[in-house]
mmCIF file of C-alpha atoms and ligand atoms in Angstrom:
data_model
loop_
_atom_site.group_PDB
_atom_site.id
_atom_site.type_symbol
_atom_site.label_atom_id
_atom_site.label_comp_id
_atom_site.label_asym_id
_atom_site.label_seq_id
_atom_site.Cartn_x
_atom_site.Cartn_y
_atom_site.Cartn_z
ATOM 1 C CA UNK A 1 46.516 -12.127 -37.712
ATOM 2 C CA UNK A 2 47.950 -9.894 -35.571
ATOM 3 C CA UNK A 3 50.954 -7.381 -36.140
ATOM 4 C CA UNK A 4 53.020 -6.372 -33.150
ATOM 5 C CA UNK A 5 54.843 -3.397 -33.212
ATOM 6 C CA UNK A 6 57.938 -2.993 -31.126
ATOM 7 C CA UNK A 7 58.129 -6.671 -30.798
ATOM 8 C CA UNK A 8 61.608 -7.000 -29.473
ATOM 9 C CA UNK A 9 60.622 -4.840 -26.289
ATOM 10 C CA UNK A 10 60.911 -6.386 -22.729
ATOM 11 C CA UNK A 11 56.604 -6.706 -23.073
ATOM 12 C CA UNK A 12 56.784 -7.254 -26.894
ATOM 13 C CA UNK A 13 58.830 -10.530 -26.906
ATOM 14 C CA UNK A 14 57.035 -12.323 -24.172
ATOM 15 C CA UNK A 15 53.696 -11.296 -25.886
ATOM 16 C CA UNK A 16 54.456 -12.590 -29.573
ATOM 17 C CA UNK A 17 55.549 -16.556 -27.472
ATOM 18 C CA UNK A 18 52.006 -16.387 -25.716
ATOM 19 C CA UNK A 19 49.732 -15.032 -28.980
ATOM 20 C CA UNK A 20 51.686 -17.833 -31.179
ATOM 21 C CA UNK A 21 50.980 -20.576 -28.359
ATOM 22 C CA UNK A 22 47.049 -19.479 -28.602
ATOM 23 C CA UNK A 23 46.644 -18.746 -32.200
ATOM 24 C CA UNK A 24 49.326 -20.204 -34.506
ATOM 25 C CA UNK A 25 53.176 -18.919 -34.708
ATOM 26 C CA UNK A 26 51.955 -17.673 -38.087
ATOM 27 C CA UNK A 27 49.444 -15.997 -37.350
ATOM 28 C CA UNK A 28 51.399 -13.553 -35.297
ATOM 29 C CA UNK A 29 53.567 -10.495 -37.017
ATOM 30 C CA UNK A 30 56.489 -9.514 -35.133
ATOM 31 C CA UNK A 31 58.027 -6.213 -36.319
ATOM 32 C CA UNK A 32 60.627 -3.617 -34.740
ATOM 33 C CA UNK A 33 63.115 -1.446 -36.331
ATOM 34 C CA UNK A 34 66.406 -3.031 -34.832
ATOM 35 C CA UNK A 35 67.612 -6.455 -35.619
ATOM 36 C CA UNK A 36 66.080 -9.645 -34.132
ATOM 37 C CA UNK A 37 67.984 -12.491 -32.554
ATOM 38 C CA UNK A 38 68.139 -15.818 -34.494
ATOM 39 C CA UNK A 39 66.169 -17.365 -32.064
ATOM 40 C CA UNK A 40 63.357 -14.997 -32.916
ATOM 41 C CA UNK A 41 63.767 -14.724 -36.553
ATOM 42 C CA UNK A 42 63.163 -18.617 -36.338
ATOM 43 C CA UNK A 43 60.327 -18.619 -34.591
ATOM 44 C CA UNK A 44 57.842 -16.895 -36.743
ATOM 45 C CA UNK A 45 57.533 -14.047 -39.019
ATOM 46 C CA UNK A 46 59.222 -11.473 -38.393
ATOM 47 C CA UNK A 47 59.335 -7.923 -40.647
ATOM 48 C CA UNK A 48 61.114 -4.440 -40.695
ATOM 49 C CA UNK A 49 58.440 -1.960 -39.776
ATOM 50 C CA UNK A 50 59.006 1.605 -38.489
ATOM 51 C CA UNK A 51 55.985 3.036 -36.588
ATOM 52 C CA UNK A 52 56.667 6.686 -38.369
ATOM 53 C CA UNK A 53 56.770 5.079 -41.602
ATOM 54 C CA UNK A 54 52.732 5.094 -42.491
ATOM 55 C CA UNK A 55 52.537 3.470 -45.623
ATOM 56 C CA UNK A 56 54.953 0.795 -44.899
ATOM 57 C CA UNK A 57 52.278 -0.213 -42.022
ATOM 58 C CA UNK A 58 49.621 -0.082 -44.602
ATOM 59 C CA UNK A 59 51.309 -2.491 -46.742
ATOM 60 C CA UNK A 60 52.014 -5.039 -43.668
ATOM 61 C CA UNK A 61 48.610 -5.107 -42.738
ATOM 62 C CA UNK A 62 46.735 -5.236 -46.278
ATOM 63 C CA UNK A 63 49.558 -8.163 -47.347
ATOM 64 C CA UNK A 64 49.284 -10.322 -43.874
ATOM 65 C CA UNK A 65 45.798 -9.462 -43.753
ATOM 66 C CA UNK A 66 45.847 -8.233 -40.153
ATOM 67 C CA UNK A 67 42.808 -7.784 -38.156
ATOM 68 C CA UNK A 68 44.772 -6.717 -34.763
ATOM 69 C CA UNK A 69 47.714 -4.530 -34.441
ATOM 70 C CA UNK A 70 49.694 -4.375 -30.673
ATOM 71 C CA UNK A 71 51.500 -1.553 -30.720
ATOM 72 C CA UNK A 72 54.088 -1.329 -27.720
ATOM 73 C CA UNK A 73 56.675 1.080 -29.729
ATOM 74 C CA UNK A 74 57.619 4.043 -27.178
ATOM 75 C CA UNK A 75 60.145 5.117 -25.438
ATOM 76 C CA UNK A 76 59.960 4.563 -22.045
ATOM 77 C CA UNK A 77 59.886 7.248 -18.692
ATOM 78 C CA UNK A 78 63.450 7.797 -18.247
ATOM 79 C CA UNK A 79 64.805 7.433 -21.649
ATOM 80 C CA UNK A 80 62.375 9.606 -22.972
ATOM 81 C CA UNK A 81 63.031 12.102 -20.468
ATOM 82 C CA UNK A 82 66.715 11.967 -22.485
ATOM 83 C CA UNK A 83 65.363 12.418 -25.756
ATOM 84 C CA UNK A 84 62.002 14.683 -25.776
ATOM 85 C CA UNK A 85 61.828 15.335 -29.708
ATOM 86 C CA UNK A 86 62.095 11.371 -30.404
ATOM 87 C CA UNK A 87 59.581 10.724 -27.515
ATOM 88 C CA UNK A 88 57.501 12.753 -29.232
ATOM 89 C CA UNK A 89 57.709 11.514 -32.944
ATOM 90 C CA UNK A 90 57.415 7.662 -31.482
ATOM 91 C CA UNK A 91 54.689 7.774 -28.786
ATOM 92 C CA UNK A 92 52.664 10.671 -30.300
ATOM 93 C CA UNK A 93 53.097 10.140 -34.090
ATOM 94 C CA UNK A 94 53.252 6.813 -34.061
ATOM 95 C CA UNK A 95 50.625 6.256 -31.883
ATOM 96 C CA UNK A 96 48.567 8.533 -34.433
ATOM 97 C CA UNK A 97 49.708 6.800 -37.402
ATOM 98 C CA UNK A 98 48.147 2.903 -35.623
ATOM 99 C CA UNK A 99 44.937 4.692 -34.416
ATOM 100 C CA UNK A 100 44.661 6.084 -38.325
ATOM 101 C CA UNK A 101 45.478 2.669 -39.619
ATOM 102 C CA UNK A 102 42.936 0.891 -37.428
ATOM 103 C CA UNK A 103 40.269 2.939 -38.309
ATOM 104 C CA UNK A 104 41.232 2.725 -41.804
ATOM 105 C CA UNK A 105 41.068 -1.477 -41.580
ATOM 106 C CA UNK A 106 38.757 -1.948 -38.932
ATOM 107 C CA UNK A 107 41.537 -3.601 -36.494
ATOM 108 C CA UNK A 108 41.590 -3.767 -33.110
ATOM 109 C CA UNK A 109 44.178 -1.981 -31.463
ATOM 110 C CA UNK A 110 45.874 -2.772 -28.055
ATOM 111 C CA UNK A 111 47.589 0.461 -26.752
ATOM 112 C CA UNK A 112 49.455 -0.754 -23.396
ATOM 113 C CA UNK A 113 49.642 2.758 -20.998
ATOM 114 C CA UNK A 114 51.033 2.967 -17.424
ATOM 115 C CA UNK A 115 51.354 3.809 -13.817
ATOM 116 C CA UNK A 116 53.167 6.874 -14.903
ATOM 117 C CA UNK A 117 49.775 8.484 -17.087
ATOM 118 C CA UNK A 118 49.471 9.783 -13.430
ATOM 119 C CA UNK A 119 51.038 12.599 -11.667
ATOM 120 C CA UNK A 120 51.683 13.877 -8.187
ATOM 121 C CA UNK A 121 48.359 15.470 -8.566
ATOM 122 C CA UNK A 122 46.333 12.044 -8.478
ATOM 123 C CA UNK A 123 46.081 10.727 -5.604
ATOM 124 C CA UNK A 124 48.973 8.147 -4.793
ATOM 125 C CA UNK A 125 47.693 5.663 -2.665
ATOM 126 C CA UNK A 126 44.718 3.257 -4.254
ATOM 127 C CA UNK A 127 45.315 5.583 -7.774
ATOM 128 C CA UNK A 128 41.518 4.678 -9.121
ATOM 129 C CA UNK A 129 41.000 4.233 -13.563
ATOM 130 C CA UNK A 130 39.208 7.758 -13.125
ATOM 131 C CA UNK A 131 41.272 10.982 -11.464
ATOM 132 C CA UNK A 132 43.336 13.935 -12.813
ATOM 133 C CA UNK A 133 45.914 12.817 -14.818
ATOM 134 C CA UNK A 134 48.933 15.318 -14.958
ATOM 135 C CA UNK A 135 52.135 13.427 -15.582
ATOM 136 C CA UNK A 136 55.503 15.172 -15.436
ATOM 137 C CA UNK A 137 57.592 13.009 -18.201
ATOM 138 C CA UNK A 138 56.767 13.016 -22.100
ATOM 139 C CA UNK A 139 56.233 9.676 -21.428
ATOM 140 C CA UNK A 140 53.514 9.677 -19.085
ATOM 141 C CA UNK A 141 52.220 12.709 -21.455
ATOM 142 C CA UNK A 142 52.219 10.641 -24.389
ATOM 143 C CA UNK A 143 50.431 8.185 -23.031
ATOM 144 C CA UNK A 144 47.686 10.190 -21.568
ATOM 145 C CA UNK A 145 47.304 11.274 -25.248
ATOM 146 C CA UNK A 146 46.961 8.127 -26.378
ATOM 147 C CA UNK A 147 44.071 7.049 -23.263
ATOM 148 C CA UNK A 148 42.301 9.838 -24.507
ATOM 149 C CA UNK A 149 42.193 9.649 -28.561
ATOM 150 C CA UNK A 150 41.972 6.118 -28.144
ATOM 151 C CA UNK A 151 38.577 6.393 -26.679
ATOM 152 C CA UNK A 152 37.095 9.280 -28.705
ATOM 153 C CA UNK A 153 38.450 7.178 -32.094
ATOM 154 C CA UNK A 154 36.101 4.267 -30.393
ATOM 155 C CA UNK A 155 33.381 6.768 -29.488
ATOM 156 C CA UNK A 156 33.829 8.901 -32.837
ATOM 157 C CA UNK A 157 34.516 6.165 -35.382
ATOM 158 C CA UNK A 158 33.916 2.780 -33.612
ATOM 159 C CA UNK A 159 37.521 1.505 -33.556
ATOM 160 C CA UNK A 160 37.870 -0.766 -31.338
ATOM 161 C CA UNK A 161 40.435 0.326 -29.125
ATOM 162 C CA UNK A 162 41.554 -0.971 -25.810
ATOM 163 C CA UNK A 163 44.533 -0.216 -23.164
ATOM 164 C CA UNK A 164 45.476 -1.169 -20.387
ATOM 165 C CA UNK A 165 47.458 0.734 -17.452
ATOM 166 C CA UNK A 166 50.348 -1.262 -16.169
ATOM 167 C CA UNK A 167 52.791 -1.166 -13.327
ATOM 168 C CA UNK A 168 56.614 -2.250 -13.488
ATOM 169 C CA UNK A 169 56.806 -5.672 -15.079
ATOM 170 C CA UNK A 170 59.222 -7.767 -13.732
ATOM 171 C CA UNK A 171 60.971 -10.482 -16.485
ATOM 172 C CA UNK A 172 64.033 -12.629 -16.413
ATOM 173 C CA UNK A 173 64.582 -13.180 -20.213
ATOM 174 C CA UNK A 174 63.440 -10.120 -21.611
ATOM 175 C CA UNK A 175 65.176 -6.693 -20.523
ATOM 176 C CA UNK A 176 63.655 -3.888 -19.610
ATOM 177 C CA UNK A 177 64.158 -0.906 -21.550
ATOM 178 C CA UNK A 178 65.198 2.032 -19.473
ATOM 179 C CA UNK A 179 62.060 2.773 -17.270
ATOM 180 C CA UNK A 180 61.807 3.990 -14.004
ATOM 181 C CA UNK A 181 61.043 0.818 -12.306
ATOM 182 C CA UNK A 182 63.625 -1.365 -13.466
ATOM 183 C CA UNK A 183 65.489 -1.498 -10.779
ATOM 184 C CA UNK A 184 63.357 -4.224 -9.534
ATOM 185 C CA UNK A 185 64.724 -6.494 -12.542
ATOM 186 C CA UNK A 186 67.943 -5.264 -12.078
ATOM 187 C CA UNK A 187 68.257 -6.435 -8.402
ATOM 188 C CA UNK A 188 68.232 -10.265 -9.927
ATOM 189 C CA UNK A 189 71.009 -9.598 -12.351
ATOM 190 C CA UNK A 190 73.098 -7.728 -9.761
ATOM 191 C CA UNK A 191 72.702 -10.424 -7.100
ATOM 192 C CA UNK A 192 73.354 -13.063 -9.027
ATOM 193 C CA UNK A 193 76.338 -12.080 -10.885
ATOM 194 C CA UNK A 194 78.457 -9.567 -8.245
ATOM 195 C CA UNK A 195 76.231 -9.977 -4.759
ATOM 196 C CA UNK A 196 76.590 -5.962 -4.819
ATOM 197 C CA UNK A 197 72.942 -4.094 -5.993
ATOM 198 C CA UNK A 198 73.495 -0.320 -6.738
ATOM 199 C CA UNK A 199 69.466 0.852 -6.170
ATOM 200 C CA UNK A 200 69.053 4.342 -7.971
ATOM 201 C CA UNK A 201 65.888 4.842 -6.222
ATOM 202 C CA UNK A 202 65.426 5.574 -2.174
ATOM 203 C CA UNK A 203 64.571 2.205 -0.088
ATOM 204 C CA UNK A 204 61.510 3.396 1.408
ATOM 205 C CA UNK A 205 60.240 4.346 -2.787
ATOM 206 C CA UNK A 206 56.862 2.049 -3.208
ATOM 207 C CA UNK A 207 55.395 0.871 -6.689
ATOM 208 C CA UNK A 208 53.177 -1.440 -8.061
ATOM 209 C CA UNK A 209 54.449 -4.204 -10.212
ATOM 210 C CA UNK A 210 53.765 -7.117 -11.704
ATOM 211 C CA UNK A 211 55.241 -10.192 -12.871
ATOM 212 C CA UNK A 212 55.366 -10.669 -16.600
ATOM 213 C CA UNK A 213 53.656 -13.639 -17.284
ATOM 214 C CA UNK A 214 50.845 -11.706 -15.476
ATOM 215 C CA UNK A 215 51.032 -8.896 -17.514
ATOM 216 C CA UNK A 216 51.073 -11.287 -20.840
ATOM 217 C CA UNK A 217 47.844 -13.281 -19.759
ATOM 218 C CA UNK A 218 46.309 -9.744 -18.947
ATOM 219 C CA UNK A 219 47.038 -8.810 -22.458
ATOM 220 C CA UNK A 220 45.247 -11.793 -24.122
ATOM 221 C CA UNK A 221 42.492 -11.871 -21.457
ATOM 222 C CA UNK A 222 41.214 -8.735 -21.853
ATOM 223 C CA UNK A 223 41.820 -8.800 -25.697
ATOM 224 C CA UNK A 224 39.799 -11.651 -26.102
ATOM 225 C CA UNK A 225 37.336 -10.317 -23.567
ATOM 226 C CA UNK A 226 33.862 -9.534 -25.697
ATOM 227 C CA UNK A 227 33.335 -5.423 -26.293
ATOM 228 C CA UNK A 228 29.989 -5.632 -24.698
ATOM 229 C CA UNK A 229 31.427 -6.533 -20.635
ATOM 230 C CA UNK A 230 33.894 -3.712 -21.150
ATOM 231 C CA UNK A 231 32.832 -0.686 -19.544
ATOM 232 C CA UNK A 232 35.585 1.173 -19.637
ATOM 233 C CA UNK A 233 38.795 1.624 -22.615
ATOM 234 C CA UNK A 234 41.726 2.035 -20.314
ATOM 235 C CA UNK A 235 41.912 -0.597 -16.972
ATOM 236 C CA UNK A 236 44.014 0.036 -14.409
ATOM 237 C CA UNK A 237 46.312 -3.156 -13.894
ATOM 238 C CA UNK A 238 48.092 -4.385 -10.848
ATOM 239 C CA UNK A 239 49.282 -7.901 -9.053
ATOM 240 C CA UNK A 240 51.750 -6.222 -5.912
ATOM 241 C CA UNK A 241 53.048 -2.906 -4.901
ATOM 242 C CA UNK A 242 56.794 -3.042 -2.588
ATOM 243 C CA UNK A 243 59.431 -0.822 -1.850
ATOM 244 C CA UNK A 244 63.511 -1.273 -2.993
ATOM 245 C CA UNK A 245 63.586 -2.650 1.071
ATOM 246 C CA UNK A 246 61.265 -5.420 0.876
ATOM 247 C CA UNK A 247 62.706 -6.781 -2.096
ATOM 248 C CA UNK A 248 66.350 -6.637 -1.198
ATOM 249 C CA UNK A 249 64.931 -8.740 2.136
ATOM 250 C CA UNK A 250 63.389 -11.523 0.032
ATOM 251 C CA UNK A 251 66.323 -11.357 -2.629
ATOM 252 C CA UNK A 252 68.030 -12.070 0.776
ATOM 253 C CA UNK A 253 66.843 -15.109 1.228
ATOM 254 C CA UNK A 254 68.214 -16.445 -2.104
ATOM 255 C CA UNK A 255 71.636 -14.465 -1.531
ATOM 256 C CA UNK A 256 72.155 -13.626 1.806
ATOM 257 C CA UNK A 257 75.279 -12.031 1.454
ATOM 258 C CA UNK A 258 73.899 -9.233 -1.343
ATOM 259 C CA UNK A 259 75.685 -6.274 -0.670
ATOM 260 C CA UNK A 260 73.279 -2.645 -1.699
ATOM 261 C CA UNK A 261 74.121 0.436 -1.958
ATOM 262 C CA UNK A 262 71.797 3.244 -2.654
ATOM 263 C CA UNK A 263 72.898 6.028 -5.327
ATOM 264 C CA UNK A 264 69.743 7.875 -6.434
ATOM 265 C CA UNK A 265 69.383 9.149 -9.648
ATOM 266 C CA UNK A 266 66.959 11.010 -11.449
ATOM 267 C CA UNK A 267 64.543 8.986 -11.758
ATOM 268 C CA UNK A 268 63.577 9.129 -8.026
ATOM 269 C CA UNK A 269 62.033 12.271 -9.125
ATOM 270 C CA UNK A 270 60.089 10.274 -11.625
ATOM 271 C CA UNK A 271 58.853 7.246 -9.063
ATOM 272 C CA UNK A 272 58.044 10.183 -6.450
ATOM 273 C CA UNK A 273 55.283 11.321 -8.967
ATOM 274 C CA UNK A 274 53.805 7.964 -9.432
ATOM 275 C CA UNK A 275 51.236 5.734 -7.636
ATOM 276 C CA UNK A 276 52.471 3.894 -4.744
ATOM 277 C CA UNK A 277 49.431 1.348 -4.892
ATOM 278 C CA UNK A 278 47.085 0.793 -7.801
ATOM 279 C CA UNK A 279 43.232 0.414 -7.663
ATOM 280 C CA UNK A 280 42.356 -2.379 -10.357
ATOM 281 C CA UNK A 281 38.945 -3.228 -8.859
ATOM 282 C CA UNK A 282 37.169 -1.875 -12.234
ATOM 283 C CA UNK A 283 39.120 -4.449 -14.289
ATOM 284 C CA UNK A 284 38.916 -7.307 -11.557
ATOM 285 C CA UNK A 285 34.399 -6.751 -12.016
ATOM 286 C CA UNK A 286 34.175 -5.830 -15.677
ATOM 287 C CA UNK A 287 36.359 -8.719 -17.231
ATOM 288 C CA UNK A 288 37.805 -11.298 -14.351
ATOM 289 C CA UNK A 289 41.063 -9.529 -13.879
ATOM 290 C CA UNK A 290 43.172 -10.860 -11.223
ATOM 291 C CA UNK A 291 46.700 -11.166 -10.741
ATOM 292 C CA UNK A 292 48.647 -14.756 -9.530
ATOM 293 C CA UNK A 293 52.145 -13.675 -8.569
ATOM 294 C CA UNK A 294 52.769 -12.009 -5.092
ATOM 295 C CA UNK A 295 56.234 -10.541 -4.133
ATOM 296 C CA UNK A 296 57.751 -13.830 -2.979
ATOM 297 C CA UNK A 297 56.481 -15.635 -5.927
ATOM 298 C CA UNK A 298 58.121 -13.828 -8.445
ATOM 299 C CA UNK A 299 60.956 -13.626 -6.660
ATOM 300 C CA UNK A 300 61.045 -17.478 -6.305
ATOM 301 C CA UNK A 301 60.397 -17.791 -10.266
ATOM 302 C CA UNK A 302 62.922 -14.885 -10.961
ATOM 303 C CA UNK A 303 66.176 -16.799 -9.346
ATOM 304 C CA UNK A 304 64.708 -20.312 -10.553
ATOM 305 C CA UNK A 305 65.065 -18.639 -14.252
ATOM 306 C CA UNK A 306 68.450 -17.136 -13.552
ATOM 307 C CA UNK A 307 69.911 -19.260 -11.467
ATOM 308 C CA UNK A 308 68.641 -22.047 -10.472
ATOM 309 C CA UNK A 309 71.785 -23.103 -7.935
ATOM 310 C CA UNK A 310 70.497 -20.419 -5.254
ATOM 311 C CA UNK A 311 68.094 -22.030 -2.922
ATOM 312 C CA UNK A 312 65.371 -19.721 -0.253
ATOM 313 C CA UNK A 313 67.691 -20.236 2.464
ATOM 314 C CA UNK A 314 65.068 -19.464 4.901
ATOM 315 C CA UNK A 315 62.971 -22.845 3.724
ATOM 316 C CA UNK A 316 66.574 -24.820 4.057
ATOM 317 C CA UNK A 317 66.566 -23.359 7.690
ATOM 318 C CA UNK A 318 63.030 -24.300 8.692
HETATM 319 C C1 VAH B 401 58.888 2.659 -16.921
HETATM 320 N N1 VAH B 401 58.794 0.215 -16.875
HETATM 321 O O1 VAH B 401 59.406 2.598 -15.837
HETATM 322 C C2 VAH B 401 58.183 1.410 -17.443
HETATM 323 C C3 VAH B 401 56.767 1.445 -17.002
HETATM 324 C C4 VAH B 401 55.304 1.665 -15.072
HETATM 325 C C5 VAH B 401 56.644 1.773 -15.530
HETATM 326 O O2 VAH B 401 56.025 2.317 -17.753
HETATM 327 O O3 VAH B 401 58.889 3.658 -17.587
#
């Protein structure tokens, strides 16, 4: 039984479909402060839960008898960098309140962290699991904090905690919510719908990503993956790394008469303190991680989803 927390996030949704696939639509606890869709409601179960509210998570887990908790509430780089005191009540608090609970039940806990637990102090380019971690949002704080008392609750009390780092995820029927690489999801809806893309971030800005249904099967892979091959709490996660340019020229090929303009925003002050490439080799030995989708793959599946009347005009050519 698992109990997902912040299950109507752009990672939250996709991961409750996959985990009822594998073990029973049941057998998987959505929860999430705001209102669920109908679609969702009738797909499973499905129950108020606020992450600062303690004993209301106690109750969930003792009456569904949960054994794993995914906790994916948190606000995200850029919105948190808009609201520091609720930043810190969800990711901090909340993540204290699941670590307590886990240790209390014996669950195991998935804690998903992110490119941006690094600074401009790491280096950039190949950003290994192990470096100086100084990150400049409450965000990328927050989640350091949770890397580290993550491990010393497995060390100190044997919970069995695991995380993994991940880079932008790219998904077509789940928004993103307010991070500093979603203009790479936004690029689809813009195309699609007015041909004109307004990037926030400079074209030459490079971050790793990864398409979502990578990111999902990472999830279950390495939650299923036995405690004894894992060497490490918190992988490093990666399937791509690109820059706004090289995706507006393979968008291109789909709708070669997108129209961009570039109108930077804060948050290029956020991507310029983040890795541009990611080193995942510790994940890809310890437990068989490897990605599937490259940039023109998911840009292929990302227009079939959306819109399946846009063709690569480049094939049509050749
Ligand atoms: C964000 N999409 O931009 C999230 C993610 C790696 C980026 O953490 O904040």
């Amino acid at each position: 039984q698992s109990q997902d927390l912040g299950s109507l996030g752009q990672l939250g949704t996709g991961l409750a479909k996959v985990l009822r696939q594998r073990y029973g639509p049941t057998n998987v606890i959505m929860s999430d402060i705001r209102k669920p869709p109908q679609e969702i409601l009738e797909s499973g179960p499905f129950v108020f839960a606020d992450i600062l509210d303690f004993k209301k998570l106690q109750e969930l887990i003792v009456n569904y008898n949960i054994d794993w908790i995914i906790h994916f509430s948190a606000l995200l780089s850029a919105i948190g960098e808009n609201n520091v005191p609720l930043a810190m009540r969800v990711n901090i608090e909340g993540l204290h309140n699941v670590l307590e609970l886990a240790k209390q039940y014996r669950l195991k806990i998935f804690v998903p962290s992110t490119i941006g637990a690094f600074g401009p102090d790491s280096p950039r380019d190949l950003t290994p699991d192990l470096c100086i971690q100084r990150p400049r949002t409450i965000y990328g704080v927050s989640k350091v904090h949770a890397e580290l008392l993550g491990e010393y609750y497995y060390h100190k009390f044997d919970v069995d905690f695991r995380s993994l780092r991940f880079p932008g995820i790219i998904s077509a029927n789940t928004n993103p919510g307010g991070g500093t690489t979603d203009y790479a999801v936004k690029i689809f809806h813009d195309a699609l719908k007015s041909g004109h893309f307004k990037c926030y971030l400079r074209e030459d800005t490079m971050l790793p990503m990864m398409f979502i249904d990578d990111c999902l099967r990472s999830v279950v892979e390495f939650m299923e993956t036995p405690d004894s091959k894992l060497k490490m709490r918190t992988y490093n996660v990666t399937a791509m790394s690109f820059t706004p340019d090289e995706i507006v020229e393979e968008v291109r090929k789909y709708v070669p008469e997108l129209k961009v303009t570039y109108e930077i925003d804060g948050r290029q002050a956020i991507a310029d303190t983040w890795p541009k490439r990611f080193d995942d080799s510790n994940a890809r030995a310890d437990w068989g991680w490897k990605h599937t989708m490259d940039l023109p793959q998911m840009c292929k599946a990302m227009i079939k989803f959306l819109d399946p009347s846009h063709q690569n005009q480049t094939q049509k050519i050749q």
